[in-house]
PDB file of C-alpha atoms in Angstrom:
ATOM      1  CA  MET A  26       0.000   0.000   0.000  1.00 51.00           C
ATOM      2  CA  THR A  27       1.286   3.494  -0.936  1.00 53.00           C
ATOM      3  CA  THR A  28       0.397   7.023   0.103  1.00 52.00           C
ATOM      4  CA  PRO A  29      -0.860   9.580  -2.479  1.00 55.00           C
ATOM      5  CA  SER A  30       2.753  10.766  -2.880  1.00 54.00           C
ATOM      6  CA  GLY A  31       3.837   7.262  -3.880  1.00 54.00           C
ATOM      7  CA  SER A  32       5.726   6.361  -0.730  1.00 53.00           C
ATOM      8  CA  ALA A  33       5.020   3.231   1.259  1.00 54.00           C
ATOM      9  CA  ALA A  34       2.531   3.592   4.110  1.00 50.00           C
ATOM     10  CA  PRO A  35       4.045   3.204   7.588  1.00 52.00           C
ATOM     11  CA  LYS A  36       3.504  -0.170   9.195  1.00 50.00           C
ATOM     12  CA  THR A  37       1.336  -0.437  12.270  1.00 45.00           C
ATOM     13  CA  ALA A  38       3.500  -0.603  15.377  1.00 45.00           C
ATOM     14  CA  LEU A  39       3.707  -4.060  16.882  1.00 45.00           C
ATOM     15  CA  LYS A  40       2.310  -4.504  20.367  1.00 62.00           C
ATOM     16  CA  THR A  41       5.066  -4.407  22.984  1.00 71.00           C
ATOM     17  CA  PRO A  42       5.382  -7.810  24.721  1.00 77.00           C
ATOM     18  CA  PRO A  43       5.058  -7.841  28.522  1.00 83.00           C
ATOM     19  CA  ARG A  44       8.288  -7.413  30.469  1.00 85.00           C
ATOM     20  CA  PHE A  45       9.620 -10.097  32.801  1.00 90.00           C
ATOM     21  CA  ALA A  46      12.856 -10.673  34.695  1.00 90.00           C
ATOM     22  CA  SER A  47      15.254 -13.602  34.619  1.00 89.00           C
ATOM     23  CA  ILE A  48      15.015 -16.109  37.484  1.00 88.00           C
ATOM     24  CA  GLY A  49      18.801 -16.160  37.856  1.00 84.00           C
ATOM     25  CA  SER A  50      18.816 -13.383  40.453  1.00 81.00           C
ATOM     26  CA  PRO A  51      18.885 -13.959  44.238  1.00 84.00           C
ATOM     27  CA  TYR A  52      15.460 -12.334  44.632  1.00 91.00           C
ATOM     28  CA  PHE A  53      13.651 -15.211  42.918  1.00 93.00           C
ATOM     29  CA  ALA A  54      15.449 -17.746  45.110  1.00 92.00           C
ATOM     30  CA  ILE A  55      14.474 -15.861  48.278  1.00 92.00           C
ATOM     31  CA  ILE A  56      10.816 -15.614  47.258  1.00 93.00           C
ATOM     32  CA  LEU A  57      10.772 -19.311  46.329  1.00 93.00           C
ATOM     33  CA  ALA A  58      12.250 -20.284  49.714  1.00 94.00           C
ATOM     34  CA  VAL A  59       9.665 -18.220  51.598  1.00 94.00           C
ATOM     35  CA  MET A  60       6.839 -19.729  49.518  1.00 91.00           C
ATOM     36  CA  ALA A  61       8.005 -23.246  50.398  1.00 91.00           C
ATOM     37  CA  VAL A  62       8.264 -22.506  54.129  1.00 93.00           C
ATOM     38  CA  VAL A  63       4.851 -20.828  54.193  1.00 91.00           C
ATOM     39  CA  LEU A  64       3.196 -23.763  52.410  1.00 86.00           C
ATOM     40  CA  ILE A  65       4.835 -26.404  54.635  1.00 88.00           C
ATOM     41  CA  LEU A  66       3.807 -24.570  57.802  1.00 89.00           C
ATOM     42  CA  SER A  67       0.274 -23.978  56.526  1.00 85.00           C
ATOM     43  CA  ASN A  68      -0.052 -27.703  55.736  1.00 79.00           C
ATOM     44  CA  ILE A  69       0.768 -28.534  59.363  1.00 83.00           C
ATOM     45  CA  GLY A  70      -1.590 -25.872  60.686  1.00 84.00           C
ATOM     46  CA  ALA A  71      -4.387 -26.962  58.353  1.00 77.00           C
ATOM     47  CA  SER A  72      -4.620 -30.335  60.115  1.00 75.00           C
ATOM     48  CA  LYS A  73      -6.239 -28.550  63.072  1.00 81.00           C
ATOM     49  CA  GLY A  74      -9.854 -27.429  62.822  1.00 79.00           C
ATOM     50  CA  VAL A  75     -10.465 -23.949  64.227  1.00 84.00           C
ATOM     51  CA  LEU A  76     -13.815 -22.576  65.386  1.00 85.00           C
ATOM     52  CA  ILE A  77     -14.014 -18.801  65.933  1.00 85.00           C
ATOM     53  CA  GLY A  78     -17.609 -18.055  66.888  1.00 86.00           C
ATOM     54  CA  PRO A  79     -19.721 -19.265  63.925  1.00 80.00           C
ATOM     55  CA  ILE A  80     -16.708 -19.326  61.612  1.00 76.00           C
ATOM     56  CA  VAL A  81     -15.175 -22.684  60.690  1.00 76.00           C
ATOM     57  CA  THR A  82     -11.591 -22.646  59.431  1.00 78.00           C
ATOM     58  CA  ASP A  83      -8.253 -24.362  60.064  1.00 77.00           C
ATOM     59  CA  GLY A  84      -4.973 -23.553  61.774  1.00 83.00           C
ATOM     60  CA  GLY A  85      -3.246 -22.517  58.574  1.00 81.00           C
ATOM     61  CA  PHE A  86      -5.751 -19.796  57.679  1.00 82.00           C
ATOM     62  CA  PHE A  87      -3.412 -16.915  58.536  1.00 84.00           C
ATOM     63  CA  LEU A  88      -0.507 -18.274  56.471  1.00 85.00           C
ATOM     64  CA  PHE A  89      -2.002 -19.524  53.225  1.00 74.00           C
ATOM     65  CA  PRO A  90      -2.924 -16.116  51.701  1.00 77.00           C
ATOM     66  CA  LEU A  91       0.745 -15.146  51.977  1.00 86.00           C
ATOM     67  CA  ALA A  92       1.657 -17.973  49.586  1.00 82.00           C
ATOM     68  CA  TYR A  93      -0.723 -16.498  46.989  1.00 80.00           C
ATOM     69  CA  ILE A  94       0.651 -12.995  47.485  1.00 85.00           C
ATOM     70  CA  LEU A  95       4.152 -14.339  46.838  1.00 91.00           C
ATOM     71  CA  GLY A  96       2.791 -16.209  43.820  1.00 89.00           C
ATOM     72  CA  ASP A  97       1.453 -12.912  42.460  1.00 90.00           C
ATOM     73  CA  VAL A  98       4.895 -11.355  42.845  1.00 92.00           C
ATOM     74  CA  VAL A  99       6.538 -14.230  40.955  1.00 93.00           C
ATOM     75  CA  SER A 100       3.939 -14.167  38.155  1.00 92.00           C
ATOM     76  CA  GLU A 101       4.081 -10.394  37.672  1.00 92.00           C
ATOM     77  CA  VAL A 102       7.858 -10.018  37.826  1.00 93.00           C
ATOM     78  CA  TYR A 103       9.121 -13.331  36.374  1.00 94.00           C
ATOM     79  CA  GLY A 104       6.258 -14.635  34.213  1.00 92.00           C
ATOM     80  CA  PHE A 105       4.153 -17.764  33.901  1.00 91.00           C
ATOM     81  CA  LYS A 106       6.976 -20.264  33.288  1.00 91.00           C
ATOM     82  CA  ALA A 107       8.818 -19.087  36.392  1.00 93.00           C
ATOM     83  CA  ALA A 108       5.609 -19.229  38.424  1.00 92.00           C
ATOM     84  CA  ARG A 109       4.969 -22.788  37.259  1.00 91.00           C
ATOM     85  CA  LYS A 110       8.519 -23.745  38.256  1.00 92.00           C
ATOM     86  CA  ALA A 111       7.975 -22.164  41.687  1.00 92.00           C
ATOM     87  CA  ILE A 112       4.706 -24.076  42.163  1.00 88.00           C
ATOM     88  CA  ILE A 113       6.261 -27.421  41.233  1.00 90.00           C
ATOM     89  CA  THR A 114       9.351 -26.835  43.387  1.00 93.00           C
ATOM     90  CA  THR A 115       7.289 -25.726  46.371  1.00 90.00           C
ATOM     91  CA  PHE A 116       5.140 -28.824  46.218  1.00 83.00           C
ATOM     92  CA  ALA A 117       8.095 -31.140  45.745  1.00 89.00           C
ATOM     93  CA  LEU A 118       9.499 -29.755  49.003  1.00 91.00           C
ATOM     94  CA  SER A 119       6.101 -30.074  50.659  1.00 85.00           C
ATOM     95  CA  VAL A 120       5.846 -33.725  49.643  1.00 85.00           C
ATOM     96  CA  PHE A 121       9.381 -34.294  50.918  1.00 90.00           C
ATOM     97  CA  ALA A 122       8.414 -32.758  54.270  1.00 88.00           C
ATOM     98  CA  SER A 123       5.379 -35.039  54.451  1.00 84.00           C
ATOM     99  CA  LEU A 124       7.584 -38.071  53.765  1.00 88.00           C
ATOM    100  CA  CYS A 125       9.879 -36.975  56.585  1.00 90.00           C
ATOM    101  CA  TYR A 126       6.898 -36.737  58.962  1.00 88.00           C
ATOM    102  CA  TRP A 127       5.909 -40.307  58.064  1.00 88.00           C
ATOM    103  CA  ILE A 128       9.447 -41.600  58.725  1.00 92.00           C
ATOM    104  CA  ILE A 129       9.549 -39.772  62.072  1.00 91.00           C
ATOM    105  CA  ILE A 130       6.242 -41.360  63.078  1.00 91.00           C
ATOM    106  CA  VAL A 131       7.181 -44.951  62.147  1.00 91.00           C
ATOM    107  CA  LEU A 132      10.623 -44.848  63.767  1.00 92.00           C
ATOM    108  CA  PRO A 133      10.586 -46.860  67.040  1.00 91.00           C
ATOM    109  CA  GLY A 134      10.480 -44.618  70.089  1.00 87.00           C
ATOM    110  CA  PHE A 135      11.037 -45.103  73.787  1.00 91.00           C
ATOM    111  CA  GLY A 136       8.550 -47.530  75.328  1.00 87.00           C
ATOM    112  CA  ASP A 137       8.099 -45.699  78.639  1.00 91.00           C
ATOM    113  CA  GLU A 138       5.052 -43.627  79.551  1.00 92.00           C
ATOM    114  CA  TYR A 139       6.644 -40.358  78.441  1.00 92.00           C
ATOM    115  CA  GLY A 140       7.825 -41.863  75.150  1.00 91.00           C
ATOM    116  CA  ASN A 141       4.364 -43.263  74.393  1.00 92.00           C
ATOM    117  CA  ALA A 142       2.740 -39.914  75.183  1.00 93.00           C
ATOM    118  CA  LYS A 143       5.174 -38.112  72.891  1.00 91.00           C
ATOM    119  CA  GLN A 144       4.556 -40.675  70.115  1.00 91.00           C
ATOM    120  CA  ALA A 145       0.804 -40.157  70.384  1.00 90.00           C
ATOM    121  CA  ALA A 146       1.255 -36.374  70.264  1.00 88.00           C
ATOM    122  CA  ILE A 147       3.449 -36.576  67.169  1.00 87.00           C
ATOM    123  CA  GLU A 148       0.997 -38.904  65.423  1.00 85.00           C
ATOM    124  CA  GLY A 149      -1.892 -36.604  66.267  1.00 80.00           C
ATOM    125  CA  ALA A 150      -0.060 -33.503  65.032  1.00 79.00           C
ATOM    126  CA  LEU A 151       1.715 -34.843  61.935  1.00 80.00           C
ATOM    127  CA  GLY A 152      -0.254 -37.973  61.059  1.00 77.00           C
ATOM    128  CA  PRO A 153      -3.010 -36.221  59.047  1.00 70.00           C
ATOM    129  CA  VAL A 154      -0.524 -34.023  57.181  1.00 69.00           C
ATOM    130  CA  PRO A 155      -0.088 -36.337  54.119  1.00 73.00           C
ATOM    131  CA  LEU A 156      -3.807 -35.950  53.314  1.00 75.00           C
ATOM    132  CA  ILE A 157      -3.509 -32.204  53.835  1.00 72.00           C
ATOM    133  CA  VAL A 158      -0.534 -32.208  51.464  1.00 74.00           C
ATOM    134  CA  LEU A 159      -2.643 -34.056  48.882  1.00 81.00           C
ATOM    135  CA  ALA A 160      -5.398 -31.456  49.287  1.00 82.00           C
ATOM    136  CA  SER A 161      -2.871 -28.652  48.950  1.00 76.00           C
ATOM    137  CA  LEU A 162      -1.128 -30.344  46.033  1.00 77.00           C
ATOM    138  CA  LEU A 163      -4.313 -30.506  43.984  1.00 86.00           C
ATOM    139  CA  GLY A 164      -5.863 -27.248  45.190  1.00 87.00           C
ATOM    140  CA  PHE A 165      -2.787 -25.047  45.273  1.00 81.00           C
ATOM    141  CA  PHE A 166      -1.422 -26.389  41.982  1.00 85.00           C
ATOM    142  CA  ALA A 167      -4.714 -25.765  40.164  1.00 90.00           C
ATOM    143  CA  GLY A 168      -5.409 -22.467  41.912  1.00 89.00           C
ATOM    144  CA  GLN A 169      -1.917 -21.032  41.572  1.00 87.00           C
ATOM    145  CA  THR A 170      -1.717 -22.092  37.923  1.00 90.00           C
ATOM    146  CA  ILE A 171      -5.001 -20.327  37.159  1.00 93.00           C
ATOM    147  CA  ASN A 172      -3.933 -17.334  39.252  1.00 90.00           C
ATOM    148  CA  SER A 173      -0.637 -17.012  37.371  1.00 92.00           C
ATOM    149  CA  TRP A 174      -2.155 -17.650  33.937  1.00 92.00           C
ATOM    150  CA  VAL A 175      -4.902 -15.040  34.398  1.00 93.00           C
ATOM    151  CA  LEU A 176      -2.427 -12.457  35.738  1.00 92.00           C
ATOM    152  CA  VAL A 177       0.029 -12.925  32.866  1.00 91.00           C
ATOM    153  CA  LYS A 178      -2.729 -12.895  30.224  1.00 91.00           C
ATOM    154  CA  MET A 179      -4.081  -9.644  31.681  1.00 91.00           C
ATOM    155  CA  LYS A 180      -0.550  -8.212  31.661  1.00 91.00           C
ATOM    156  CA  GLU A 181      -0.220  -9.086  27.971  1.00 89.00           C
ATOM    157  CA  ARG A 182      -3.198  -6.809  27.326  1.00 88.00           C
ATOM    158  CA  SER A 183      -2.477  -3.924  29.686  1.00 85.00           C
ATOM    159  CA  GLY A 184       1.317  -3.964  29.972  1.00 84.00           C
ATOM    160  CA  GLU A 185       2.552  -2.246  33.118  1.00 85.00           C
ATOM    161  CA  LYS A 186      -0.783  -0.501  33.695  1.00 86.00           C
ATOM    162  CA  SER A 187      -3.682  -1.695  35.908  1.00 86.00           C
ATOM    163  CA  LEU A 188      -1.599  -3.845  38.251  1.00 90.00           C
ATOM    164  CA  TRP A 189      -4.326  -3.699  40.910  1.00 89.00           C
ATOM    165  CA  ALA A 190      -6.856  -5.159  38.458  1.00 91.00           C
ATOM    166  CA  ARG A 191      -4.506  -8.022  37.589  1.00 91.00           C
ATOM    167  CA  LEU A 192      -3.880  -8.836  41.234  1.00 91.00           C
ATOM    168  CA  MET A 193      -7.564  -8.791  42.197  1.00 90.00           C
ATOM    169  CA  GLY A 194      -8.883 -10.602  39.124  1.00 89.00           C
ATOM    170  CA  SER A 195      -6.303 -13.391  39.169  1.00 90.00           C
ATOM    171  CA  SER A 196      -6.569 -13.861  42.942  1.00 85.00           C
ATOM    172  CA  GLY A 197     -10.345 -14.259  42.877  1.00 87.00           C
ATOM    173  CA  ALA A 198     -10.222 -16.918  40.149  1.00 89.00           C
ATOM    174  CA  GLY A 199      -7.338 -18.836  41.689  1.00 89.00           C
ATOM    175  CA  GLU A 200      -8.596 -18.759  45.268  1.00 85.00           C
ATOM    176  CA  PHE A 201     -12.043 -20.080  44.297  1.00 90.00           C
ATOM    177  CA  VAL A 202     -10.634 -23.157  42.560  1.00 91.00           C
ATOM    178  CA  ASP A 203      -8.036 -23.698  45.268  1.00 88.00           C
ATOM    179  CA  THR A 204     -10.471 -23.405  48.171  1.00 88.00           C
ATOM    180  CA  LEU A 205     -13.082 -25.715  46.636  1.00 89.00           C
ATOM    181  CA  ILE A 206     -10.567 -28.481  45.895  1.00 91.00           C
ATOM    182  CA  PHE A 207      -8.680 -28.142  49.179  1.00 84.00           C
ATOM    183  CA  CYS A 208     -11.759 -28.060  51.403  1.00 87.00           C
ATOM    184  CA  SER A 209     -13.331 -31.048  49.625  1.00 88.00           C
ATOM    185  CA  ILE A 210     -10.358 -33.221  50.633  1.00 85.00           C
ATOM    186  CA  ALA A 211      -9.311 -31.598  53.927  1.00 80.00           C
ATOM    187  CA  ALA A 212     -12.789 -31.427  55.499  1.00 84.00           C
ATOM    188  CA  SER A 213     -12.778 -35.042  56.671  1.00 79.00           C
ATOM    189  CA  VAL A 214      -9.220 -34.703  58.028  1.00 74.00           C
ATOM    190  CA  ILE A 215     -10.087 -31.860  60.380  1.00 71.00           C
ATOM    191  CA  GLY A 216     -13.376 -33.438  61.485  1.00 79.00           C
ATOM    192  CA  ILE A 217     -16.057 -31.826  59.267  1.00 82.00           C
ATOM    193  CA  THR A 218     -18.794 -34.385  58.601  1.00 80.00           C
ATOM    194  CA  ASP A 219     -22.018 -32.509  57.730  1.00 85.00           C
ATOM    195  CA  PHE A 220     -22.813 -30.535  54.568  1.00 88.00           C
ATOM    196  CA  GLY A 221     -23.732 -27.278  56.308  1.00 86.00           C
ATOM    197  CA  THR A 222     -20.402 -27.076  58.103  1.00 86.00           C
ATOM    198  CA  PHE A 223     -18.620 -27.956  54.865  1.00 88.00           C
ATOM    199  CA  VAL A 224     -20.318 -25.086  53.016  1.00 89.00           C
ATOM    200  CA  ASN A 225     -19.352 -22.797  55.889  1.00 87.00           C
ATOM    201  CA  TYR A 226     -15.766 -24.013  55.593  1.00 84.00           C
ATOM    202  CA  VAL A 227     -15.632 -23.388  51.822  1.00 88.00           C
ATOM    203  CA  VAL A 228     -17.360 -20.003  51.837  1.00 88.00           C
ATOM    204  CA  VAL A 229     -15.419 -18.664  54.808  1.00 84.00           C
ATOM    205  CA  GLY A 230     -12.142 -19.920  53.346  1.00 81.00           C
ATOM    206  CA  PHE A 231     -12.764 -18.323  49.954  1.00 88.00           C
ATOM    207  CA  VAL A 232     -14.067 -15.009  51.312  1.00 88.00           C
ATOM    208  CA  TYR A 233     -11.304 -14.743  53.906  1.00 81.00           C
ATOM    209  CA  LYS A 234      -8.398 -15.599  51.582  1.00 79.00           C
ATOM    210  CA  THR A 235      -9.689 -13.357  48.790  1.00 85.00           C
ATOM    211  CA  ALA A 236     -10.391 -10.491  51.188  1.00 87.00           C
ATOM    212  CA  VAL A 237      -6.883 -10.716  52.647  1.00 82.00           C
ATOM    213  CA  GLU A 238      -5.355 -10.589  49.182  1.00 80.00           C
ATOM    214  CA  PHE A 239      -7.556  -7.627  48.199  1.00 87.00           C
ATOM    215  CA  ILE A 240      -6.636  -5.776  51.399  1.00 89.00           C
ATOM    216  CA  PHE A 241      -2.960  -6.407  50.769  1.00 86.00           C
ATOM    217  CA  VAL A 242      -3.046  -5.334  47.110  1.00 89.00           C
ATOM    218  CA  PRO A 243      -1.303  -2.006  47.971  1.00 90.00           C
ATOM    219  CA  VAL A 244       1.413  -3.897  49.873  1.00 89.00           C
ATOM    220  CA  THR A 245       1.766  -6.481  47.086  1.00 90.00           C
ATOM    221  CA  SER A 246       2.032  -3.667  44.550  1.00 92.00           C
ATOM    222  CA  LEU A 247       4.788  -2.000  46.575  1.00 92.00           C
ATOM    223  CA  VAL A 248       6.711  -5.278  46.852  1.00 91.00           C
ATOM    224  CA  ILE A 249       6.353  -5.900  43.113  1.00 92.00           C
ATOM    225  CA  GLY A 250       7.564  -2.368  42.354  1.00 91.00           C
ATOM    226  CA  TRP A 251      10.495  -2.804  44.741  1.00 92.00           C
ATOM    227  CA  VAL A 252      11.581  -6.081  43.132  1.00 92.00           C
ATOM    228  CA  LYS A 253      11.157  -4.730  39.589  1.00 91.00           C
ATOM    229  CA  LYS A 254      13.435  -1.770  40.315  1.00 90.00           C
ATOM    230  CA  ARG A 255      16.146  -4.038  41.726  1.00 89.00           C
ATOM    231  CA  GLU A 256      15.970  -6.710  39.044  1.00 90.00           C
ATOM    232  CA  PRO A 257      18.615  -5.725  36.479  1.00 86.00           C
ATOM    233  CA  SER A 258      17.133  -8.155  33.932  1.00 87.00           C
ATOM    234  CA  TYR A 259      13.544  -6.885  34.172  1.00 86.00           C
ATOM    235  CA  GLY A 260      12.401  -6.238  30.624  1.00 62.00           C
ATOM    236  CA  ALA A 261      15.389  -8.026  29.096  1.00 55.00           C
ATOM    237  CA  ALA A 262      14.156 -11.615  29.509  1.00 47.00           C
TER     238      ALA A 262
END
């Protein structure tokens, strides 16, 4: 196509691809380590049912949203492939921790009264964890994958703008899938047997986790901005 003067018409500018950083920096390793610790601790806490007035939840309720906030940071700064690697690595470590708990439980202990009491306490605290890990493995993997995918797809459309919308939209989608899968498996472990209590558990878990992430959107945005400024490879990957 030519202009009236005979010169070629300028080509339409190509859409700028979203910017991401390389995972070779120490920041990614630190975030990954914190994600793994948070998930392992929340798996232990989740084996305890918690009743606060009419609210039914578990002992890991105050930790789990932090794992999603860190997942948002990884997805926004490092991209979907890095987020998927973080999810897989975190769960591999969580499964390893669960295997260690099982070995600790089956190892022969002292046969005196104190030893038997300690064995019973360890079995009660760590025994249900493998099922909680299974619930987390399925729920967190599906939820975090959806969370990361939605965030990155939204970033492809808006670039660096509308970070708050990406964080809120991706968190809502990911937390719903995560909570439904996790609660369906974990309910029996923590002692939930009737449907009404189960619905309470699911609804409260979803509303609470999503609300925490929405409340912390300003903090998450500040952390993301801080990491982006200190990542020398941001935009070059």
